[in-house]
Amino acid sequence: MTLHLPRAGGGTFAYEPRAEARAEPRTASGAAPLVSRAVFSAAHVVADPYADASPDTPAAVDWDATLAFRRHLWSHGLGVAEAMDTAQRGMGLDWARAAELIRRSAAEAKAVGGRIACGVGTDQLTAAVGPPSLAEVTAAYEEQLALVEGTGAQAILMASRALAARARGPEDYLAVYCGLLRQAAEPVILHWLGPMFDPALEGYWGSDDLDAATETFLEVISAHADKVDGIKVSLLDAEREIALRRRLPDGVRCYTGDDFNYPELIAGDDHGFSHALLGIFDPLGPLAAEAVRTLDTGDTKGFRELLDPTVELSRHLFQTPTRFYKTGVVFLAWLAGHQSHFSMVGGLQSARSLPHLARAYQLADGLALFPDPALAASRMRSLLDVHGVAQ
């Protein structure tokens, strides 16, 4: 069918969807694990569309569809980064539901032999009576760390809105993080999430100056390098990430969280490379796995040829306001047939415009990301119909 897609500036244009799906790579489902890079996809949650829920009520999750999507990622050899911001942590997914998600996903990972790491934060705290004390922030982190470690999953120490609100300088971050690392049973991943993903994290590590913040971050890592498996950096600044990873202690990995520059960062240079923990690998899962398997053979050129064309889509999904990228991720999962509807916890399906979604569809279709292009086109048309776009 021909679709008439809306332009951002008004009007529509005719678009001919792809007729055939991309050929499934030989090394797809059931293949051996990726070897040259550790790769996690931060995974979205599927809302329960039948629940009588609103943005002010606890999240209603379709657990079957949510876990099925994680099995999809594991089947391609990717790890799952669970209960992160891609899962709408702090943007629709409350701590009670996040805790259940962690338990369910960790159990599923054990059942299928999948790799999983889970977010540890402080989102059980509220700021109703002012920012919590540092002791309360630490206790909240400890509660979540105990839950994640109790499931057998690896812990990802996420940036904390509560700590950002309470901390008065670098010394408060050092006290909280060093205390947590001393308690960690196994090496964790430290997550530095920039304010473009969450404005409440402005000035994290005790300074608005990123150079000064980097020094505090490195001080935490160096003090307890034996408890740090790696760091996830989500600052959307490739040069800063490269400079940071070159200063990491031996044995500490850098997991890129840069959804703008990931091909070059994963490919690396003569001084090293980044592993990956990315939200964009939610819609790119099979293609990303194929690209890394190509890199496993030493074929960096082939890796870049597969992954470089996906950057335009990623930059589109993560455009300002970056925190609403989850809407595009779930939209593409619906078009790809991974879920039966386009609705999100917290009503976040409304966070992007129709022209934005139409462009995401066009770019994803051009990359042959949809296993069934006809289904994707049909679903895109139904969305256009609901919005009154004549076909």
GROMACS .gro file of C-alpha atoms in nm:
model
  391
    1MET     CA    1   0.000   0.000   0.000
    2THR     CA    2   0.099   0.363  -0.043
    3LEU     CA    3   0.095   0.561   0.280
    4HIS     CA    4   0.050   0.936   0.301
    5LEU     CA    5   0.275   1.037   0.591
    6PRO     CA    6   0.253   1.377   0.762
    7ARG     CA    7   0.539   1.624   0.734
    8ALA     CA    8   0.662   1.812   1.038
    9GLY     CA    9   0.585   2.145   0.871
   10GLY     CA   10   0.238   2.044   0.756
   11GLY     CA   11   0.095   1.846   0.466
   12THR     CA   12   0.167   1.487   0.366
   13PHE     CA   13   0.385   1.296   0.123
   14ALA     CA   14   0.341   0.959  -0.046
   15TYR     CA   15   0.558   0.677   0.089
   16GLU     CA   16   0.592   0.327  -0.054
   17PRO     CA   17   0.668   0.079   0.228
   18ARG     CA   18   0.925  -0.192   0.183
   19ALA     CA   19   0.774  -0.502   0.026
   20GLU     CA   20   1.005  -0.766   0.176
   21ALA     CA   21   1.160  -0.823   0.515
   22ARG     CA   22   1.534  -0.819   0.566
   23ALA     CA   23   1.688  -1.165   0.542
   24GLU     CA   24   1.740  -1.324   0.882
   25PRO     CA   25   2.115  -1.344   0.954
   26ARG     CA   26   2.266  -1.689   0.961
   27THR     CA   27   2.384  -1.630   1.317
   28ALA     CA   28   2.051  -1.518   1.456
   29SER     CA   29   1.828  -1.701   1.702
   30GLY     CA   30   2.003  -1.961   1.917
   31ALA     CA   31   2.353  -1.855   1.813
   32ALA     CA   32   2.657  -1.856   2.038
   33PRO     CA   33   2.708  -1.558   2.270
   34LEU     CA   34   2.875  -1.240   2.146
   35VAL     CA   35   3.245  -1.252   2.231
   36SER     CA   36   3.430  -0.933   2.135
   37ARG     CA   37   3.201  -0.698   2.324
   38ALA     CA   38   2.964  -0.725   2.620
   39VAL     CA   39   2.634  -0.594   2.487
   40PHE     CA   40   2.319  -0.510   2.683
   41SER     CA   41   1.993  -0.380   2.546
   42ALA     CA   42   1.797  -0.166   2.790
   43ALA     CA   43   1.446  -0.305   2.739
   44HIS     CA   44   1.105  -0.136   2.747
   45VAL     CA   45   0.799  -0.259   2.935
   46VAL     CA   46   0.467  -0.343   2.772
   47ALA     CA   47   0.165  -0.177   2.930
   48ASP     CA   48  -0.158  -0.364   2.997
   49PRO     CA   49  -0.400  -0.190   2.756
   50TYR     CA   50  -0.707  -0.328   2.934
   51ALA     CA   51  -0.618  -0.185   3.273
   52ASP     CA   52  -0.825   0.107   3.402
   53ALA     CA   53  -0.514   0.311   3.477
   54SER     CA   54  -0.412   0.675   3.449
   55PRO     CA   55  -0.079   0.860   3.476
   56ASP     CA   56  -0.150   0.908   3.848
   57THR     CA   57  -0.214   0.542   3.930
   58PRO     CA   58   0.037   0.255   3.967
   59ALA     CA   59   0.168   0.120   3.639
   60ALA     CA   60  -0.025  -0.170   3.485
   61VAL     CA   61   0.216  -0.405   3.306
   62ASP     CA   62   0.144  -0.687   3.061
   63TRP     CA   63   0.390  -0.930   3.213
   64ASP     CA   64   0.360  -1.198   2.944
   65ALA     CA   65   0.437  -0.957   2.660
   66THR     CA   66   0.710  -0.784   2.860
   67LEU     CA   67   0.893  -1.111   2.929
   68ALA     CA   68   0.841  -1.233   2.572
   69PHE     CA   69   1.029  -0.927   2.448
   70ARG     CA   70   1.319  -1.007   2.677
   71ARG     CA   71   1.329  -1.362   2.542
   72HIS     CA   72   1.349  -1.208   2.194
   73LEU     CA   73   1.659  -1.010   2.294
   74TRP     CA   74   1.823  -1.306   2.467
   75SER     CA   75   1.759  -1.528   2.165
   76HIS     CA   76   1.992  -1.306   1.963
   77GLY     CA   77   2.269  -1.322   2.222
   78LEU     CA   78   2.211  -0.979   2.375
   79GLY     CA   79   2.209  -0.915   2.747
   80VAL     CA   80   1.912  -0.736   2.901
   81ALA     CA   81   1.956  -0.424   3.113
   82GLU     CA   82   1.641  -0.435   3.322
   83ALA     CA   83   1.441  -0.168   3.504
   84MET     CA   84   1.643   0.117   3.354
   85ASP     CA   85   1.513   0.445   3.215
   86THR     CA   86   1.411   0.266   2.891
   87ALA     CA   87   1.161   0.073   3.106
   88GLN     CA   88   1.020   0.415   3.209
   89ARG     CA   89   1.183   0.399   3.549
   90GLY     CA   90   1.073   0.720   3.714
   91MET     CA   91   0.853   0.807   3.415
   92GLY     CA   92   0.553   0.584   3.472
   93LEU     CA   93   0.709   0.274   3.632
   94ASP     CA   94   0.703   0.304   4.010
   95TRP     CA   95   0.935   0.114   4.244
   96ALA     CA   96   0.682  -0.153   4.339
   97ARG     CA   97   0.634  -0.248   3.974
   98ALA     CA   98   1.007  -0.211   3.903
   99ALA     CA   99   1.082  -0.455   4.185
  100GLU     CA  100   0.836  -0.705   4.042
  101LEU     CA  101   0.986  -0.656   3.696
  102ILE     CA  102   1.333  -0.730   3.834
  103ARG     CA  103   1.216  -1.048   4.008
  104ARG     CA  104   1.027  -1.177   3.706
  105SER     CA  105   1.298  -1.094   3.452
  106ALA     CA  106   1.579  -1.237   3.665
  107ALA     CA  107   1.385  -1.562   3.703
  108GLU     CA  108   1.323  -1.570   3.328
  109ALA     CA  109   1.692  -1.508   3.261
  110LYS     CA  110   1.783  -1.809   3.475
  111ALA     CA  111   1.528  -2.022   3.290
  112VAL     CA  112   1.661  -1.941   2.943
  113GLY     CA  113   2.027  -1.879   3.024
  114GLY     CA  114   2.016  -1.510   2.942
  115ARG     CA  115   2.246  -1.242   3.079
  116ILE     CA  116   2.078  -0.974   3.291
  117ALA     CA  117   2.176  -0.666   3.487
  118CYS     CA  118   1.921  -0.463   3.682
  119GLY     CA  119   1.892  -0.102   3.784
  120VAL     CA  120   1.942  -0.008   4.150
  121GLY     CA  121   1.814   0.335   4.246
  122THR     CA  122   1.630   0.528   4.514
  123ASP     CA  123   1.289   0.580   4.352
  124GLN     CA  124   1.099   0.442   4.652
  125LEU     CA  125   1.174   0.779   4.814
  126THR     CA  126   0.948   1.080   4.763
  127ALA     CA  127   1.022   1.449   4.797
  128ALA     CA  128   0.681   1.535   4.943
  129VAL     CA  129   0.838   1.682   5.257
  130GLY     CA  130   1.166   1.792   5.106
  131PRO     CA  131   1.474   1.599   4.989
  132PRO     CA  132   1.553   1.289   5.198
  133SER     CA  133   1.866   1.280   5.409
  134LEU     CA  134   2.186   1.116   5.286
  135ALA     CA  135   2.120   0.832   5.529
  136GLU     CA  136   1.777   0.778   5.374
  137VAL     CA  137   1.924   0.788   5.024
  138THR     CA  138   2.183   0.529   5.123
  139ALA     CA  139   1.920   0.307   5.284
  140ALA     CA  140   1.705   0.322   4.971
  141TYR     CA  141   2.001   0.221   4.755
  142GLU     CA  142   2.082  -0.062   4.997
  143GLU     CA  143   1.726  -0.195   4.983
  144GLN     CA  144   1.729  -0.211   4.605
  145LEU     CA  145   2.082  -0.351   4.589
  146ALA     CA  146   1.981  -0.634   4.822
  147LEU     CA  147   1.680  -0.713   4.605
  148VAL     CA  148   1.880  -0.725   4.280
  149GLU     CA  149   2.165  -0.929   4.428
  150GLY     CA  150   1.911  -1.162   4.585
  151THR     CA  151   1.777  -1.249   4.238
  152GLY     CA  152   2.125  -1.337   4.114
  153ALA     CA  153   2.130  -1.048   3.866
  154GLN     CA  154   2.417  -0.806   3.824
  155ALA     CA  155   2.353  -0.463   3.978
  156ILE     CA  156   2.363  -0.133   3.791
  157LEU     CA  157   2.394   0.159   4.035
  158MET     CA  158   2.175   0.421   3.869
  159ALA     CA  159   2.197   0.794   3.919
  160SER     CA  160   1.961   0.909   4.195
  161ARG     CA  161   1.731   1.212   4.175
  162ALA     CA  162   1.712   1.208   4.554
  163LEU     CA  163   2.091   1.220   4.588
  164ALA     CA  164   2.114   1.500   4.330
  165ALA     CA  165   1.861   1.700   4.532
  166ARG     CA  166   2.033   1.643   4.869
  167ALA     CA  167   2.406   1.636   4.793
  168ARG     CA  168   2.596   1.954   4.870
  169GLY     CA  169   2.915   1.863   4.692
  170PRO     CA  170   3.143   1.585   4.565
  171GLU     CA  171   3.206   1.458   4.919
  172ASP     CA  172   2.842   1.349   4.954
  173TYR     CA  173   2.862   1.143   4.634
  174LEU     CA  174   3.187   0.988   4.748
  175ALA     CA  175   3.038   0.892   5.084
  176VAL     CA  176   2.724   0.734   4.939
  177TYR     CA  177   2.883   0.549   4.647
  178CYS     CA  178   3.192   0.428   4.829
  179GLY     CA  179   2.971   0.294   5.107
  180LEU     CA  180   2.757   0.106   4.857
  181LEU     CA  181   3.055  -0.039   4.671
  182ARG     CA  182   3.203  -0.171   4.995
  183GLN     CA  183   2.879  -0.362   5.052
  184ALA     CA  184   2.831  -0.495   4.699
  185ALA     CA  185   2.865  -0.872   4.682
  186GLU     CA  186   2.976  -0.869   4.319
  187PRO     CA  187   3.119  -0.603   4.085
  188VAL     CA  188   2.855  -0.355   3.971
  189ILE     CA  189   2.806  -0.122   3.676
  190LEU     CA  190   2.806   0.248   3.765
  191HIS     CA  191   2.568   0.459   3.558
  192TRP     CA  192   2.625   0.826   3.480
  193LEU     CA  193   2.303   0.951   3.320
  194GLY     CA  194   2.320   1.302   3.181
  195PRO     CA  195   2.054   1.571   3.235
  196MET     CA  196   1.941   1.541   2.872
  197PHE     CA  197   1.789   1.209   2.980
  198ASP     CA  198   1.666   1.340   3.316
  199PRO     CA  199   1.681   1.713   3.399
  200ALA     CA  200   1.667   1.631   3.772
  201LEU     CA  201   2.024   1.495   3.742
  202GLU     CA  202   2.183   1.829   3.657
  203GLY     CA  203   2.510   1.871   3.843
  204TYR     CA  204   2.553   1.503   3.924
  205TRP     CA  205   2.878   1.405   4.099
  206GLY     CA  206   2.870   1.744   4.270
  207SER     CA  207   2.935   1.989   3.989
  208ASP     CA  208   2.784   2.141   3.675
  209ASP     CA  209   3.138   2.140   3.536
  210LEU     CA  210   3.169   1.805   3.358
  211ASP     CA  211   3.547   1.802   3.398
  212ALA     CA  212   3.515   1.839   3.774
  213ALA     CA  213   3.233   1.584   3.785
  214THR     CA  214   3.451   1.340   3.591
  215GLU     CA  215   3.725   1.366   3.853
  216THR     CA  216   3.480   1.274   4.130
  217PHE     CA  217   3.344   0.986   3.923
  218LEU     CA  218   3.695   0.853   3.865
  219GLU     CA  219   3.778   0.890   4.234
  220VAL     CA  220   3.484   0.665   4.322
  221ILE     CA  221   3.593   0.406   4.066
  222SER     CA  222   3.960   0.409   4.164
  223ALA     CA  223   3.881   0.374   4.534
  224HIS     CA  224   3.691   0.049   4.474
  225ALA     CA  225   3.799  -0.076   4.131
  226ASP     CA  226   3.759  -0.437   4.245
  227LYS     CA  227   3.386  -0.374   4.293
  228VAL     CA  228   3.331  -0.199   3.958
  229ASP     CA  229   3.273  -0.421   3.656
  230GLY     CA  230   3.226  -0.116   3.439
  231ILE     CA  231   3.069   0.223   3.386
  232LYS     CA  232   2.780   0.320   3.162
  233VAL     CA  233   2.821   0.671   3.028
  234SER     CA  234   2.513   0.845   2.885
  235LEU     CA  235   2.632   1.199   2.810
  236LEU     CA  236   2.597   1.193   2.427
  237ASP     CA  237   2.957   1.319   2.397
  238ALA     CA  238   3.186   1.075   2.216
  239GLU     CA  239   3.510   1.264   2.285
  240ARG     CA  240   3.437   1.285   2.657
  241GLU     CA  241   3.356   0.913   2.672
  242ILE     CA  242   3.678   0.821   2.491
  243ALA     CA  243   3.885   1.039   2.723
  244LEU     CA  244   3.712   0.885   3.027
  245ARG     CA  245   3.754   0.523   2.919
  246ARG     CA  246   4.127   0.578   2.862
  247ARG     CA  247   4.158   0.674   3.231
  248LEU     CA  248   3.974   0.376   3.374
  249PRO     CA  249   4.167   0.134   3.597
  250ASP     CA  250   4.267  -0.196   3.438
  251GLY     CA  251   3.977  -0.438   3.430
  252VAL     CA  252   3.703  -0.173   3.447
  253ARG     CA  253   3.494  -0.166   3.131
  254CYS     CA  254   3.330   0.128   2.962
  255TYR     CA  255   2.975   0.054   2.845
  256THR     CA  256   2.866   0.319   2.601
  257GLY     CA  257   2.524   0.468   2.659
  258ASP     CA  258   2.574   0.717   2.375
  259ASP     CA  259   2.278   0.666   2.143
  260PHE     CA  260   2.426   0.922   1.899
  261ASN     CA  261   2.777   0.782   1.846
  262TYR     CA  262   2.764   0.412   1.938
  263PRO     CA  263   2.913   0.258   1.619
  264GLU     CA  264   3.243   0.442   1.647
  265LEU     CA  265   3.261   0.396   2.025
  266ILE     CA  266   3.197   0.022   2.008
  267ALA     CA  267   3.439  -0.021   1.716
  268GLY     CA  268   3.704   0.161   1.919
  269ASP     CA  269   4.052   0.282   1.830
  270ASP     CA  270   4.414   0.188   1.890
  271HIS     CA  271   4.373   0.267   2.261
  272GLY     CA  272   4.060   0.064   2.333
  273PHE     CA  273   3.687   0.040   2.278
  274SER     CA  274   3.352   0.062   2.454
  275HIS     CA  275   3.116  -0.222   2.531
  276ALA     CA  276   2.747  -0.136   2.504
  277LEU     CA  277   2.443  -0.076   2.721
  278LEU     CA  278   2.200   0.105   2.496
  279GLY     CA  279   1.834   0.190   2.470
  280ILE     CA  280   1.854   0.199   2.091
  281PHE     CA  281   1.940  -0.172   2.093
  282ASP     CA  282   1.580  -0.236   2.199
  283PRO     CA  283   1.448  -0.176   1.843
  284LEU     CA  284   1.781  -0.271   1.680
  285GLY     CA  285   1.829  -0.601   1.867
  286PRO     CA  286   1.876  -0.855   1.584
  287LEU     CA  287   2.066  -0.610   1.363
  288ALA     CA  288   2.289  -0.500   1.651
  289ALA     CA  289   2.369  -0.862   1.735
  290GLU     CA  290   2.455  -0.936   1.372
  291ALA     CA  291   2.684  -0.633   1.364
  292VAL     CA  292   2.871  -0.738   1.680
  293ARG     CA  293   2.908  -1.092   1.549
  294THR     CA  294   3.065  -0.941   1.240
  295LEU     CA  295   3.301  -0.751   1.467
  296ASP     CA  296   3.377  -1.079   1.648
  297THR     CA  297   3.543  -1.198   1.327
  298GLY     CA  298   3.767  -0.891   1.319
  299ASP     CA  299   3.567  -0.728   1.040
  300THR     CA  300   3.539  -0.372   1.171
  301LYS     CA  301   3.443  -0.239   0.828
  302GLY     CA  302   3.154  -0.485   0.802
  303PHE     CA  303   3.044  -0.393   1.153
  304ARG     CA  304   3.031  -0.024   1.063
  305GLU     CA  305   2.851  -0.094   0.737
  306LEU     CA  306   2.574  -0.266   0.932
  307LEU     CA  307   2.547  -0.026   1.223
  308ASP     CA  308   2.632   0.318   1.080
  309PRO     CA  309   2.306   0.346   0.879
  310THR     CA  310   2.105   0.305   1.202
  311VAL     CA  311   2.240   0.625   1.358
  312GLU     CA  312   1.994   0.853   1.178
  313LEU     CA  313   1.703   0.661   1.330
  314SER     CA  314   1.863   0.666   1.674
  315ARG     CA  315   1.931   1.039   1.662
  316HIS     CA  316   1.571   1.092   1.557
  317LEU     CA  317   1.429   0.885   1.844
  318PHE     CA  318   1.659   1.052   2.097
  319GLN     CA  319   1.612   1.409   1.977
  320THR     CA  320   1.527   1.678   2.231
  321PRO     CA  321   1.349   1.632   2.471
  322THR     CA  322   1.566   1.320   2.486
  323ARG     CA  323   1.383   1.165   2.781
  324PHE     CA  324   1.084   1.094   2.557
  325TYR     CA  325   1.278   0.851   2.338
  326LYS     CA  326   1.086   0.568   2.509
  327THR     CA  327   0.778   0.662   2.307
  328GLY     CA  328   0.954   0.590   1.978
  329VAL     CA  329   1.103   0.267   2.112
  330VAL     CA  330   0.762   0.130   2.212
  331PHE     CA  331   0.607   0.255   1.887
  332LEU     CA  332   0.860   0.055   1.684
  333ALA     CA  333   0.802  -0.254   1.901
  334TRP     CA  334   0.432  -0.231   1.815
  335LEU     CA  335   0.500  -0.191   1.443
  336ALA     CA  336   0.742  -0.485   1.455
  337GLY     CA  337   0.475  -0.711   1.607
  338HIS     CA  338   0.634  -0.750   1.951
  339GLN     CA  339   0.317  -0.622   2.117
  340SER     CA  340  -0.045  -0.588   2.012
  341HIS     CA  341  -0.096  -0.219   2.088
  342PHE     CA  342   0.067   0.122   2.109
  343SER     CA  343  -0.001   0.227   2.465
  344MET     CA  344   0.245   0.292   2.747
  345VAL     CA  345   0.247   0.310   3.123
  346GLY     CA  346   0.183   0.665   3.234
  347GLY     CA  347   0.019   0.746   2.902
  348LEU     CA  348   0.359   0.825   2.753
  349GLN     CA  349   0.245   0.725   2.402
  350SER     CA  350   0.133   1.088   2.373
  351ALA     CA  351   0.484   1.228   2.430
  352ARG     CA  352   0.583   1.244   2.062
  353SER     CA  353   0.401   1.403   1.770
  354LEU     CA  354   0.249   1.218   1.477
  355PRO     CA  355   0.508   1.360   1.232
  356HIS     CA  356   0.785   1.240   1.466
  357LEU     CA  357   0.640   0.889   1.475
  358ALA     CA  358   0.585   0.887   1.100
  359ARG     CA  359   0.949   0.973   1.042
  360ALA     CA  360   1.054   0.698   1.284
  361TYR     CA  361   0.843   0.451   1.086
  362GLN     CA  362   0.995   0.565   0.756
  363LEU     CA  363   1.353   0.535   0.884
  364ALA     CA  364   1.293   0.196   1.046
  365ASP     CA  365   1.123   0.063   0.733
  366GLY     CA  366   1.417   0.186   0.526
  367LEU     CA  367   1.650  -0.014   0.751
  368ALA     CA  368   1.428  -0.323   0.711
  369LEU     CA  369   1.381  -0.352   1.086
  370PHE     CA  370   1.029  -0.494   1.062
  371PRO     CA  371   0.998  -0.875   1.040
  372ASP     CA  372   0.664  -0.825   0.862
  373PRO     CA  373   0.668  -0.501   0.661
  374ALA     CA  374   0.303  -0.544   0.561
  375LEU     CA  375   0.197  -0.564   0.926
  376ALA     CA  376   0.403  -0.255   1.010
  377ALA     CA  377   0.247  -0.064   0.720
  378SER     CA  378  -0.103  -0.171   0.821
  379ARG     CA  379  -0.047  -0.061   1.179
  380MET     CA  380   0.103   0.268   1.064
  381ARG     CA  381  -0.204   0.325   0.850
  382SER     CA  382  -0.435   0.256   1.145
  383LEU     CA  383  -0.251   0.522   1.348
  384LEU     CA  384  -0.286   0.768   1.062
  385ASP     CA  385  -0.657   0.691   1.040
  386VAL     CA  386  -0.706   0.760   1.411
  387HIS     CA  387  -0.539   1.098   1.364
  388GLY     CA  388  -0.754   1.185   1.064
  389VAL     CA  389  -0.478   1.171   0.805
  390ALA     CA  390  -0.653   1.092   0.475
  391GLN     CA  391  -0.513   0.797   0.279
   0.00000   0.00000   0.00000
